[in-house]
CSV table of C-alpha atoms and ligand atoms in Angstrom, one decimal:
chain,number,residue,atom,x,y,z
A,1,MET,CA,-9.4,-16.6,2.7
A,2,GLN,CA,-6.1,-18.2,1.9
A,3,ILE,CA,-2.8,-16.3,2.1
A,4,PHE,CA,0.7,-17.4,1.4
A,5,ASN,CA,2.6,-17.4,4.7
A,6,THR,CA,6.3,-16.6,4.3
A,7,MET,CA,7.0,-18.4,7.6
A,8,THR,CA,5.6,-21.8,6.4
A,9,ARG,CA,6.0,-21.1,2.7
A,10,GLN,CA,2.6,-22.3,1.9
A,11,LYS,CA,-0.9,-21.0,1.4
A,12,GLU,CA,-3.0,-21.2,4.6
A,13,GLU,CA,-6.4,-20.2,5.7
A,14,PHE,CA,-6.0,-16.7,7.2
A,15,VAL,CA,-7.7,-17.1,10.7
A,16,PRO,CA,-7.3,-14.3,13.2
A,17,GLN,CA,-6.9,-14.9,17.0
A,18,LYS,CA,-10.2,-13.2,17.6
A,19,GLU,CA,-13.0,-14.0,15.2
A,20,GLY,CA,-13.8,-11.0,13.0
A,21,GLU,CA,-10.7,-8.9,14.1
A,22,TYR,CA,-7.4,-8.7,12.3
A,23,ARG,CA,-4.3,-7.1,13.9
A,24,ILE,CA,-1.9,-6.1,11.1
A,25,TYR,CA,1.4,-4.4,11.2
A,26,VAL,CA,3.0,-3.1,8.0
A,27,CYS,CA,6.5,-1.6,8.1
A,28,GLY,CA,6.3,2.1,7.0
A,29,PRO,CA,9.0,4.3,5.4
A,30,THR,CA,12.1,6.0,6.7
A,31,VAL,CA,11.0,9.6,6.0
A,32,TYR,CA,14.2,11.2,4.7
A,33,ASN,CA,13.1,11.7,1.2
A,34,TYR,CA,10.1,11.4,-1.2
A,35,ILE,CA,9.0,7.8,-1.4
A,36,HIS,CA,9.9,5.9,-4.5
A,37,ILE,CA,7.7,3.8,-6.7
A,38,GLY,CA,8.9,0.6,-5.1
A,39,ASN,CA,7.7,1.9,-1.7
A,40,ALA,CA,4.2,2.3,-3.1
A,41,ARG,CA,3.8,-1.4,-3.8
A,42,PRO,CA,3.4,-2.7,-0.2
A,43,MET,CA,1.3,0.4,0.7
A,44,ILE,CA,-1.2,-0.4,-2.1
A,45,VAL,CA,-1.1,-4.2,-1.8
A,46,PHE,CA,-1.7,-4.4,2.0
A,47,ASP,CA,-4.2,-1.5,1.9
A,48,THR,CA,-6.2,-3.7,-0.6
A,49,LEU,CA,-6.0,-6.7,1.7
A,50,ARG,CA,-7.3,-4.5,4.5
A,51,ARG,CA,-10.2,-3.2,2.4
A,52,TYR,CA,-11.1,-6.8,1.4
A,53,LEU,CA,-11.1,-8.0,5.0
A,54,GLU,CA,-13.3,-5.0,6.0
A,55,TYR,CA,-15.6,-5.7,3.0
A,56,CYS,CA,-16.0,-9.3,4.3
A,57,GLY,CA,-17.3,-7.8,7.6
A,58,ASN,CA,-14.1,-7.8,9.7
A,59,LYS,CA,-12.6,-5.2,11.9
A,60,VAL,CA,-9.0,-4.4,11.0
A,61,TYR,CA,-6.5,-2.8,13.3
A,62,TYR,CA,-3.9,-1.6,10.9
A,63,VAL,CA,-0.6,-0.1,12.2
A,64,SER,CA,2.0,1.3,9.9
A,65,ASN,CA,4.9,3.1,11.5
A,66,ILE,CA,7.0,6.2,10.6
A,67,THR,CA,10.8,5.7,11.0
A,68,ASP,CA,11.9,9.1,12.0
A,69,ILE,CA,15.3,8.3,13.5
A,70,ASP,CA,18.0,6.7,11.4
A,71,ASP,CA,21.5,7.3,10.0
A,72,LYS,CA,20.1,8.6,6.7
A,73,LEU,CA,17.9,11.2,8.5
A,74,ILE,CA,20.8,12.4,10.7
A,75,LYS,CA,23.0,12.7,7.6
A,76,LYS,CA,20.4,14.6,5.6
A,77,GLY,CA,19.7,17.0,8.6
A,78,GLN,CA,23.5,17.7,8.8
A,79,GLU,CA,23.8,18.2,5.0
A,80,GLU,CA,20.9,20.6,4.9
A,81,GLY,CA,21.9,22.5,8.0
A,82,THR,CA,18.6,21.7,9.7
A,83,SER,CA,17.6,19.1,12.4
A,84,MET,CA,16.8,15.5,11.8
A,85,GLN,CA,13.3,16.2,13.2
A,86,GLU,CA,12.6,18.9,10.6
A,87,VAL,CA,13.7,16.6,7.8
A,88,ALA,CA,11.5,13.8,9.2
A,89,ARG,CA,8.4,16.0,9.6
A,90,LYS,CA,8.7,17.4,6.1
A,91,PHE,CA,9.0,14.0,4.4
A,92,GLU,CA,6.4,12.4,6.7
A,93,ALA,CA,3.9,15.1,5.4
A,94,GLU,CA,5.0,14.4,1.8
A,95,TYR,CA,4.6,10.6,2.4
A,96,ILE,CA,1.1,11.1,3.7
A,97,ARG,CA,0.2,13.3,0.7
A,98,ASP,CA,1.3,10.5,-1.6
A,99,SER,CA,-0.4,7.9,0.5
A,100,ASP,CA,-3.7,9.9,0.3
A,101,GLY,CA,-3.2,10.4,-3.4
A,102,LEU,CA,-2.9,6.6,-3.9
A,103,ASN,CA,-6.1,6.2,-1.9
A,104,VAL,CA,-4.4,4.2,0.8
A,105,LYS,CA,-6.6,4.4,3.9
A,106,ALA,CA,-5.1,6.0,6.9
A,107,PRO,CA,-3.8,3.4,9.3
A,108,THR,CA,-5.6,2.9,12.6
A,109,VAL,CA,-2.4,4.1,14.2
A,110,ARG,CA,0.6,5.7,12.5
A,111,PRO,CA,3.2,5.6,15.3
A,112,ARG,CA,6.5,7.5,15.1
A,113,ALA,CA,9.6,5.7,16.4
A,114,THR,CA,10.8,8.8,18.3
A,115,GLU,CA,7.6,8.8,20.3
A,116,HIS,CA,8.2,5.3,21.6
A,117,ILE,CA,11.6,5.6,23.1
A,118,GLY,CA,10.3,4.5,26.5
A,119,GLU,CA,8.8,1.4,25.1
A,120,ILE,CA,12.0,0.6,23.2
A,121,ILE,CA,14.2,1.0,26.2
A,122,HIS,CA,11.8,-1.3,28.1
A,123,ILE,CA,12.2,-4.1,25.6
A,124,VAL,CA,16.0,-3.6,25.3
A,125,LYS,CA,16.2,-3.8,29.1
A,126,ASP,CA,14.2,-7.0,29.2
A,127,LEU,CA,16.5,-8.5,26.6
A,128,VAL,CA,19.7,-7.5,28.5
A,129,ASP,CA,18.2,-8.8,31.8
A,130,SER,CA,17.4,-12.2,30.3
A,131,GLY,CA,20.8,-12.6,28.6
A,132,HIS,CA,19.5,-12.2,25.0
A,133,ALA,CA,21.3,-8.9,24.6
A,134,TYR,CA,24.6,-7.5,26.0
A,135,VAL,CA,26.1,-4.1,26.4
A,136,ALA,CA,29.3,-3.5,24.4
A,137,ARG,CA,32.1,-1.4,25.9
A,138,ASN,CA,31.1,1.7,23.9
A,139,GLY,CA,27.5,1.7,25.1
A,140,ASP,CA,26.0,-0.1,22.1
A,141,VAL,CA,23.6,-2.9,23.0
A,142,TYR,CA,23.6,-6.0,20.8
A,143,PHE,CA,21.2,-8.8,20.4
A,144,ARG,CA,22.9,-12.1,21.0
A,145,VAL,CA,21.8,-14.1,18.0
A,146,LYS,CA,23.1,-17.5,19.3
A,147,SER,CA,20.8,-17.1,22.4
A,148,ASP,CA,17.8,-17.6,20.1
A,149,PRO,CA,17.5,-21.2,18.8
A,150,GLY,CA,14.7,-20.1,16.5
A,151,TYR,CA,16.8,-17.5,14.7
A,152,GLY,CA,16.6,-17.7,10.9
A,153,LYS,CA,13.2,-19.4,10.8
A,154,LEU,CA,11.5,-16.7,8.6
A,155,SER,CA,14.3,-16.3,6.1
A,156,HIS,CA,15.1,-20.0,6.3
A,157,LEU,CA,18.8,-19.2,6.7
A,158,ASN,CA,20.8,-21.0,9.3
A,159,LEU,CA,23.4,-19.5,11.5
A,160,ASP,CA,26.3,-21.3,9.8
A,161,ASP,CA,25.4,-19.8,6.5
A,162,LEU,CA,25.3,-16.4,8.1
A,163,GLU,CA,28.7,-17.0,9.8
A,164,SER,CA,30.5,-17.8,6.6
A,165,GLY,CA,28.9,-14.8,5.0
A,166,ASN,CA,30.1,-12.7,7.9
A,167,ARG,CA,33.6,-14.1,8.3
A,168,GLU,CA,35.0,-11.7,5.7
A,169,LEU,CA,33.2,-8.8,7.4
A,170,ARG,CA,34.6,-9.8,10.7
A,171,SER,CA,38.2,-9.9,9.4
A,172,ARG,CA,37.7,-6.3,8.2
A,173,MET,CA,36.3,-5.1,11.5
A,174,ASP,CA,39.2,-3.5,13.3
A,175,ASP,CA,37.2,-2.7,16.4
A,176,ASP,CA,35.1,-5.7,17.1
A,177,LEU,CA,32.4,-4.7,19.6
A,178,LYS,CA,30.3,-7.7,19.0
A,179,GLU,CA,30.6,-11.2,20.4
A,180,ASP,CA,29.5,-12.6,17.1
A,181,PRO,CA,29.3,-10.9,13.7
A,182,ALA,CA,25.7,-12.0,13.3
A,183,ASP,CA,24.7,-10.0,16.4
A,184,PHE,CA,22.8,-6.8,15.6
A,185,ALA,CA,22.4,-3.5,17.4
A,186,VAL,CA,19.2,-2.9,19.4
A,187,TRP,CA,20.6,0.3,20.9
A,188,LYS,CA,23.3,2.5,19.5
A,189,ALA,CA,25.6,4.8,21.6
A,190,ALA,CA,25.3,8.4,20.3
A,191,LYS,CA,28.3,9.8,18.4
A,192,PRO,CA,29.2,13.4,19.0
A,193,GLY,CA,26.6,15.8,17.4
A,194,GLU,CA,24.0,13.1,17.0
A,195,PRO,CA,20.5,13.2,18.5
A,196,TYR,CA,20.3,11.0,21.6
A,197,TRP,CA,18.1,9.9,24.5
A,198,GLU,CA,19.0,9.1,28.1
A,199,SER,CA,19.1,5.3,28.7
A,200,PRO,CA,20.5,2.9,31.3
A,201,TRP,CA,23.5,2.5,28.8
A,202,GLY,CA,24.2,6.2,28.4
A,203,HIS,CA,23.2,8.6,25.7
A,204,GLY,CA,22.0,6.7,22.6
A,205,ARG,CA,19.3,5.9,20.2
A,206,PRO,CA,17.4,2.8,19.1
A,207,GLY,CA,18.4,0.5,16.3
A,208,TRP,CA,16.0,0.1,13.4
A,209,HIS,CA,14.6,-3.3,14.1
A,210,ILE,CA,13.7,-2.7,17.7
A,211,GLU,CA,11.3,0.1,16.9
A,212,CYS,CA,8.9,-2.2,15.1
A,213,SER,CA,9.0,-4.7,17.9
A,214,ALA,CA,8.2,-2.0,20.4
A,215,MET,CA,5.4,-0.3,18.4
A,216,ALA,CA,3.7,-3.5,17.3
A,217,ARG,CA,3.6,-4.6,21.0
A,218,LYS,CA,2.3,-1.3,22.2
A,219,HIS,CA,-0.4,-0.9,19.6
A,220,LEU,CA,-1.4,-4.4,18.7
A,221,GLY,CA,-0.3,-6.7,21.6
A,222,LYS,CA,2.4,-9.3,22.0
A,223,THR,CA,1.0,-11.6,19.3
A,224,ILE,CA,-0.3,-10.0,16.1
A,225,ASP,CA,-2.2,-11.7,13.3
A,226,LEU,CA,-0.2,-10.5,10.3
A,227,HIS,CA,3.1,-8.8,9.8
A,228,ALA,CA,3.7,-7.6,6.2
A,229,GLY,CA,6.1,-5.7,4.1
A,230,GLY,CA,8.4,-5.8,1.0
A,231,GLN,CA,10.4,-9.0,0.3
A,232,ASP,CA,13.6,-7.1,1.0
A,233,LEU,CA,12.6,-6.8,4.6
A,234,ILE,CA,12.5,-10.6,5.3
A,235,PHE,CA,16.2,-10.5,6.2
A,236,PRO,CA,17.5,-9.0,8.3
A,237,HIS,CA,14.7,-6.7,9.4
A,238,HIS,CA,11.8,-9.1,10.0
A,239,GLU,CA,14.0,-11.9,11.2
A,240,ASN,CA,15.5,-9.6,13.8
A,241,GLU,CA,12.0,-8.3,14.8
A,242,ILE,CA,11.0,-11.9,15.5
A,243,ALA,CA,14.1,-12.7,17.5
A,244,GLN,CA,13.7,-9.6,19.7
A,245,SER,CA,10.0,-9.8,20.2
A,246,GLU,CA,9.8,-13.6,20.9
A,247,CYS,CA,12.8,-13.5,23.3
A,248,ALA,CA,11.3,-10.5,25.1
A,249,ASN,CA,7.6,-11.6,25.1
A,250,GLY,CA,8.0,-15.4,25.3
A,251,CYS,CA,5.3,-16.0,22.7
A,252,THR,CA,4.8,-16.0,18.9
A,253,PHE,CA,5.3,-12.5,17.5
A,254,SER,CA,3.2,-12.8,14.3
A,255,ARG,CA,1.0,-15.7,13.3
A,256,TYR,CA,1.3,-14.9,9.5
A,257,TRP,CA,3.8,-13.2,7.4
A,258,MET,CA,3.2,-11.7,3.9
A,259,HIS,CA,5.8,-10.2,1.6
A,260,ASN,CA,5.3,-8.5,-1.8
A,261,GLY,CA,7.8,-9.1,-4.6
A,262,PHE,CA,10.3,-6.6,-6.1
A,263,LEU,CA,9.5,-3.8,-8.4
A,264,ASN,CA,11.8,-3.4,-11.4
A,265,ILE,CA,12.1,-0.5,-13.8
A,266,ASN,CA,12.4,-1.4,-17.5
A,267,ASN,CA,13.4,-4.9,-16.4
A,268,GLU,CA,16.3,-3.7,-14.2
A,269,LYS,CA,16.7,-3.3,-10.5
A,270,MET,CA,15.8,0.2,-9.5
A,271,SER,CA,18.8,2.2,-8.6
A,272,LYS,CA,19.8,5.9,-8.5
A,273,SER,CA,23.1,5.2,-10.1
A,274,ALA,CA,21.5,3.4,-13.1
A,275,ASN,CA,19.3,6.4,-13.6
A,276,ASN,CA,16.1,4.4,-13.3
A,277,PHE,CA,14.9,5.7,-10.0
A,278,PHE,CA,11.4,7.2,-9.8
A,279,THR,CA,9.6,8.8,-7.0
A,280,VAL,CA,5.8,8.3,-6.6
A,281,ARG,CA,5.4,12.1,-6.9
A,282,GLU,CA,7.1,12.5,-10.3
A,283,ILE,CA,5.1,9.6,-11.8
A,284,ALA,CA,1.9,11.0,-10.3
A,285,ASP,CA,2.6,14.5,-11.6
A,286,LYS,CA,2.7,13.0,-15.1
A,287,TYR,CA,0.0,10.3,-15.1
A,288,GLY,CA,-2.0,10.9,-11.9
A,289,TYR,CA,-1.9,8.7,-8.7
A,290,GLU,CA,-4.7,6.3,-9.7
A,291,PRO,CA,-2.9,4.6,-12.6
A,292,ILE,CA,-0.1,3.8,-10.1
A,293,ARG,CA,-2.6,2.1,-7.8
A,294,TYR,CA,-4.1,0.2,-10.7
A,295,PHE,CA,-0.7,-0.8,-12.0
A,296,MET,CA,0.2,-2.4,-8.6
A,297,LEU,CA,-2.9,-4.6,-8.8
A,298,THR,CA,-2.2,-5.9,-12.3
A,299,ALA,CA,0.1,-8.6,-11.0
A,300,GLY,CA,-0.1,-11.1,-8.1
A,301,TYR,CA,1.6,-9.3,-5.2
A,302,ARG,CA,4.3,-12.0,-4.8
A,303,MET,CA,5.4,-11.7,-8.4
A,304,PRO,CA,8.1,-9.4,-9.5
A,305,LEU,CA,6.5,-6.4,-11.2
A,306,ASN,CA,8.1,-4.4,-14.0
A,307,TYR,CA,7.4,-0.7,-14.4
A,308,THR,CA,7.4,0.8,-17.9
A,309,VAL,CA,5.9,4.0,-19.3
A,310,GLU,CA,3.8,1.9,-21.7
A,311,LEU,CA,2.3,-0.1,-18.9
A,312,ILE,CA,1.3,2.9,-16.8
A,313,GLU,CA,-0.3,4.4,-19.9
A,314,SER,CA,-2.2,1.2,-20.6
A,315,CYS,CA,-3.4,1.3,-16.9
A,316,LYS,CA,-4.6,4.8,-17.5
A,317,ASN,CA,-6.6,3.5,-20.5
A,318,SER,CA,-8.1,0.6,-18.5
A,319,LEU,CA,-9.2,3.0,-15.8
A,320,GLU,CA,-10.8,5.2,-18.5
A,321,ARG,CA,-12.9,2.3,-19.6
A,322,MET,CA,-14.1,1.7,-16.1
A,323,TYR,CA,-15.0,5.4,-15.6
A,324,THR,CA,-16.8,5.5,-18.9
A,325,CYS,CA,-18.8,2.4,-18.1
A,326,ARG,CA,-19.8,3.8,-14.7
A,327,ASP,CA,-20.8,7.2,-16.2
A,328,ASN,CA,-22.9,5.4,-18.8
A,329,LEU,CA,-24.6,3.5,-16.1
A,330,ASP,CA,-25.6,6.7,-14.4
A,331,PHE,CA,-27.0,8.0,-17.6
A,332,ALA,CA,-28.8,4.7,-18.3
A,333,ILE,CA,-30.4,4.8,-14.8
A,334,GLU,CA,-31.7,8.3,-15.4
A,335,HIS,CA,-33.2,7.3,-18.8
A,336,ALA,CA,-34.1,3.7,-18.0
A,337,HIS,CA,-36.8,2.4,-20.3
A,338,GLY,CA,-36.2,-1.4,-20.7
A,339,THR,CA,-37.6,-4.4,-18.9
A,340,ASP,CA,-34.7,-6.8,-19.0
A,341,THR,CA,-33.2,-8.1,-15.7
A,342,ALA,CA,-30.5,-10.4,-17.1
A,343,LEU,CA,-27.8,-8.1,-15.7
A,344,VAL,CA,-28.7,-8.9,-12.1
A,345,GLU,CA,-27.4,-12.5,-12.6
A,346,LYS,CA,-24.2,-11.2,-14.3
A,347,CYS,CA,-23.6,-9.0,-11.2
A,348,GLU,CA,-23.8,-12.1,-9.0
A,349,ASP,CA,-21.4,-13.9,-11.3
A,350,ALA,CA,-18.9,-11.0,-11.2
A,351,ARG,CA,-19.1,-10.8,-7.4
A,352,LYS,CA,-18.6,-14.5,-7.0
A,353,LYS,CA,-15.6,-14.5,-9.4
A,354,PHE,CA,-14.1,-11.4,-7.7
A,355,LYS,CA,-14.4,-13.0,-4.2
A,356,ALA,CA,-13.0,-16.3,-5.3
A,357,ALA,CA,-10.0,-14.4,-6.7
A,358,MET,CA,-9.4,-12.3,-3.6
A,359,ASP,CA,-9.8,-15.4,-1.4
A,360,ASP,CA,-7.0,-17.0,-3.3
A,361,ASP,CA,-4.1,-15.2,-1.8
A,362,LEU,CA,-5.3,-11.8,-3.0
A,363,ASN,CA,-5.3,-12.6,-6.7
A,364,THR,CA,-5.9,-9.0,-7.8
A,365,PRO,CA,-5.3,-9.6,-11.6
A,366,ASP,CA,-8.2,-12.1,-11.6
A,367,ALA,CA,-10.3,-9.7,-9.5
A,368,LEU,CA,-9.7,-7.0,-12.1
A,369,ALA,CA,-10.7,-9.5,-14.8
A,370,ALA,CA,-14.0,-10.1,-13.0
A,371,ILE,CA,-14.7,-6.4,-13.0
A,372,PHE,CA,-14.0,-6.2,-16.7
A,373,ASP,CA,-16.3,-9.1,-17.4
A,374,LEU,CA,-19.0,-7.0,-15.7
A,375,VAL,CA,-18.0,-3.9,-17.8
A,376,LYS,CA,-18.7,-5.9,-20.9
A,377,ASP,CA,-22.0,-7.1,-19.6
A,378,ILE,CA,-23.1,-3.7,-18.6
A,379,ASN,CA,-22.1,-2.3,-22.0
A,380,THR,CA,-24.2,-4.9,-23.8
A,381,LEU,CA,-27.2,-5.2,-21.5
A,382,SER,CA,-27.8,-1.8,-20.0
A,383,ASP,CA,-29.9,-0.4,-22.9
A,384,ALA,CA,-32.5,-3.1,-22.4
A,385,SER,CA,-32.4,-3.2,-18.6
A,386,ASP,CA,-35.0,-1.8,-16.2
A,387,LYS,CA,-34.1,0.8,-13.7
A,388,ALA,CA,-33.8,-1.5,-10.6
A,389,THR,CA,-31.5,-3.8,-12.5
A,390,LEU,CA,-29.3,-0.9,-13.6
A,391,GLU,CA,-29.2,0.3,-10.0
A,392,THR,CA,-28.0,-3.1,-8.9
A,393,ALA,CA,-25.3,-3.0,-11.5
A,394,ALA,CA,-24.1,0.4,-10.3
A,395,LYS,CA,-24.1,-0.8,-6.7
A,396,THR,CA,-22.1,-4.0,-7.6
A,397,PHE,CA,-19.7,-2.0,-9.7
A,398,ASP,CA,-19.0,0.5,-6.9
A,399,GLU,CA,-18.7,-2.2,-4.4
A,400,LEU,CA,-16.0,-4.2,-6.3
A,401,THR,CA,-14.0,-1.3,-7.6
A,402,GLY,CA,-14.1,0.1,-4.1
A,403,VAL,CA,-12.6,-3.0,-2.5
A,404,LEU,CA,-9.6,-2.5,-4.9
A,405,GLY,CA,-9.6,1.2,-3.9
A,406,LEU,CA,-10.3,2.3,-7.5
A,407,LEU,CA,-12.6,4.8,-9.2
A,408,TYR,CA,-12.0,7.4,-6.5
A,409,ASN,CA,-11.8,10.3,-8.8
A,410,ARG,CA,-15.3,10.3,-10.2
A,411,LYS,CA,-16.4,13.8,-11.0
A,412,LYS,CA,-19.5,14.7,-9.2
A,413,THR,CA,-22.1,15.4,-11.8
A,414,ASP,CA,-22.0,19.1,-12.1
A,415,SER,CA,-25.4,20.7,-12.0
A,416,ILE,CA,-26.3,21.7,-15.5
A,417,PRO,CA,-26.8,25.5,-15.9
A,418,ALA,CA,-30.3,26.5,-17.0
A,419,GLU,CA,-29.0,28.1,-20.2
A,420,VAL,CA,-27.3,24.8,-21.2
A,421,THR,CA,-30.5,22.9,-20.6
A,422,ALA,CA,-32.4,25.5,-22.7
A,423,LEU,CA,-30.0,25.2,-25.5
A,424,VAL,CA,-30.2,21.4,-25.5
A,425,GLU,CA,-34.0,21.6,-25.7
A,426,GLU,CA,-33.8,24.2,-28.5
A,427,ARG,CA,-31.4,21.9,-30.4
A,428,ALA,CA,-33.8,18.9,-30.0
A,429,ALA,CA,-36.6,21.1,-31.4
A,430,ALA,CA,-34.4,22.2,-34.3
A,431,LYS,CA,-33.6,18.6,-35.1
A,432,LYS,CA,-37.3,17.6,-35.0
A,433,ALA,CA,-37.9,20.4,-37.5
A,434,LYS,CA,-35.0,19.1,-39.5
A,435,ASP,CA,-33.2,22.4,-39.2
A,436,TRP,CA,-29.8,20.8,-39.2
A,437,GLY,CA,-27.9,24.0,-39.6
A,438,ARG,CA,-29.4,25.4,-36.4
A,439,ALA,CA,-28.8,22.1,-34.5
A,440,ASP,CA,-25.2,22.2,-35.5
A,441,ALA,CA,-24.8,25.8,-34.5
A,442,ILE,CA,-26.2,25.0,-31.1
A,443,ARG,CA,-23.8,22.1,-30.7
A,444,ALA,CA,-20.9,24.4,-31.5
A,445,GLN,CA,-22.2,26.9,-28.9
A,446,LEU,CA,-22.4,24.2,-26.3
A,447,THR,CA,-18.8,23.1,-27.1
A,448,GLU,CA,-17.8,26.7,-26.6
A,449,MET,CA,-19.4,26.6,-23.2
A,450,GLY,CA,-17.6,23.4,-22.2
A,451,TRP,CA,-20.3,20.8,-22.9
A,452,SER,CA,-20.5,18.0,-25.3
A,453,VAL,CA,-23.8,16.5,-26.5
A,454,THR,CA,-24.2,13.0,-27.8
A,455,ASP,CA,-27.4,11.7,-29.3
A,456,THR,CA,-28.4,8.3,-27.9
A,457,ALA,CA,-31.5,6.1,-28.0
A,458,GLN,CA,-32.5,7.6,-24.7
A,459,GLY,CA,-32.2,11.1,-25.9
A,460,PRO,CA,-29.3,13.7,-25.9
A,461,LYS,CA,-26.5,13.0,-23.4
A,462,LEU,CA,-24.6,15.9,-21.9
A,463,ALA,CA,-21.0,15.7,-20.6
A,464,LYS,CA,-18.5,18.2,-19.4
A,465,LEU,CA,-15.6,18.6,-21.7
B,501,ZN,ZN1,9.6,-2.8,10.5
């Protein structure tokens, strides 16, 4: 499989350190509110990557963290007269509910920052001891960016560009605690009333970037195979993670980097002030979770993606076509009477096209197109196919839609009540006797009972209304 590596800016063969095992870290949310629709994109994209790697027979260790200590969390706790921890636990639960709704598989580990303070202090201490970080007079600890010759390699920024950008900032800083404006906090001294932990530098709490360095090392090792997240995390978050981890560990932090593109709303940048800000929850309440998942797969993950109501509705319709095709397939299997096997080859074609698309840097739009080619073939060929062929088609269909994490809301075929079966039989007899009035009356009665009946070449087909 080829993926586009942000570090080298080219597509490369995605080869793990250990054959058949991928170690992946994806930055998770800061749990101070419901997640917004932009947050859902990396969740779905990298879950799809994980599913595909697993489908290809690999083991995937997938770590995605919970940031449960942060300025926004502290502020929200103070505003609501509760603790930071209570806010964090509440919105962590809401995040997991959305995540489950979107059919994102639970990570192998979902570590919380506040449960890794020991590991964080350990890394900060290593950085201070080796001269890569220094303690400011107020107890903050800053990473010394100039001590890392590789700094800027992911974002392809150089320190001089950063300096000029920061010059203005520096002139406005009345209390300059940093040696250099590009330096960033790995440990922050606690202000009065803030939550804190004991550390060799006094009461304080971790900076944001350091938590991912500590949790990745603890759960995946010093060198991981892939680090992924939204494009907005490249700088400074991921750049800073690399600096801290590589200076502390003395080895490559992540062998590959993947970043998904931005999500716009009605062709504009999503913002609360522009009144085009949507949470996953409010969209899911209106359209369901699955159309959101489908929507995120309609564009290549690196492309910008534009959310509109029309698009989410069209995704809902596309899903409907998939569900109908799959339900028809079940019915065809039950009533199989043909002898044709041409569909088997079509299944092979679809699988080949699907894999070729996914192998090409997770080209999900082409993978969806391969599934829809199969939908067309199933719709045309299933009537004439034999039972084994239809079963192969169903298996292939489930396999490919499953890799994309779709079609997870299939209604289990309800057992049909005896009185319904009796009525269907009575209606068939009435039709045979050309008693159309009676047949129509029974259909109306079935509708009343919540069942629809359609006459097909294989006999009457029942469905729940
Ligand atoms: Zn992170």
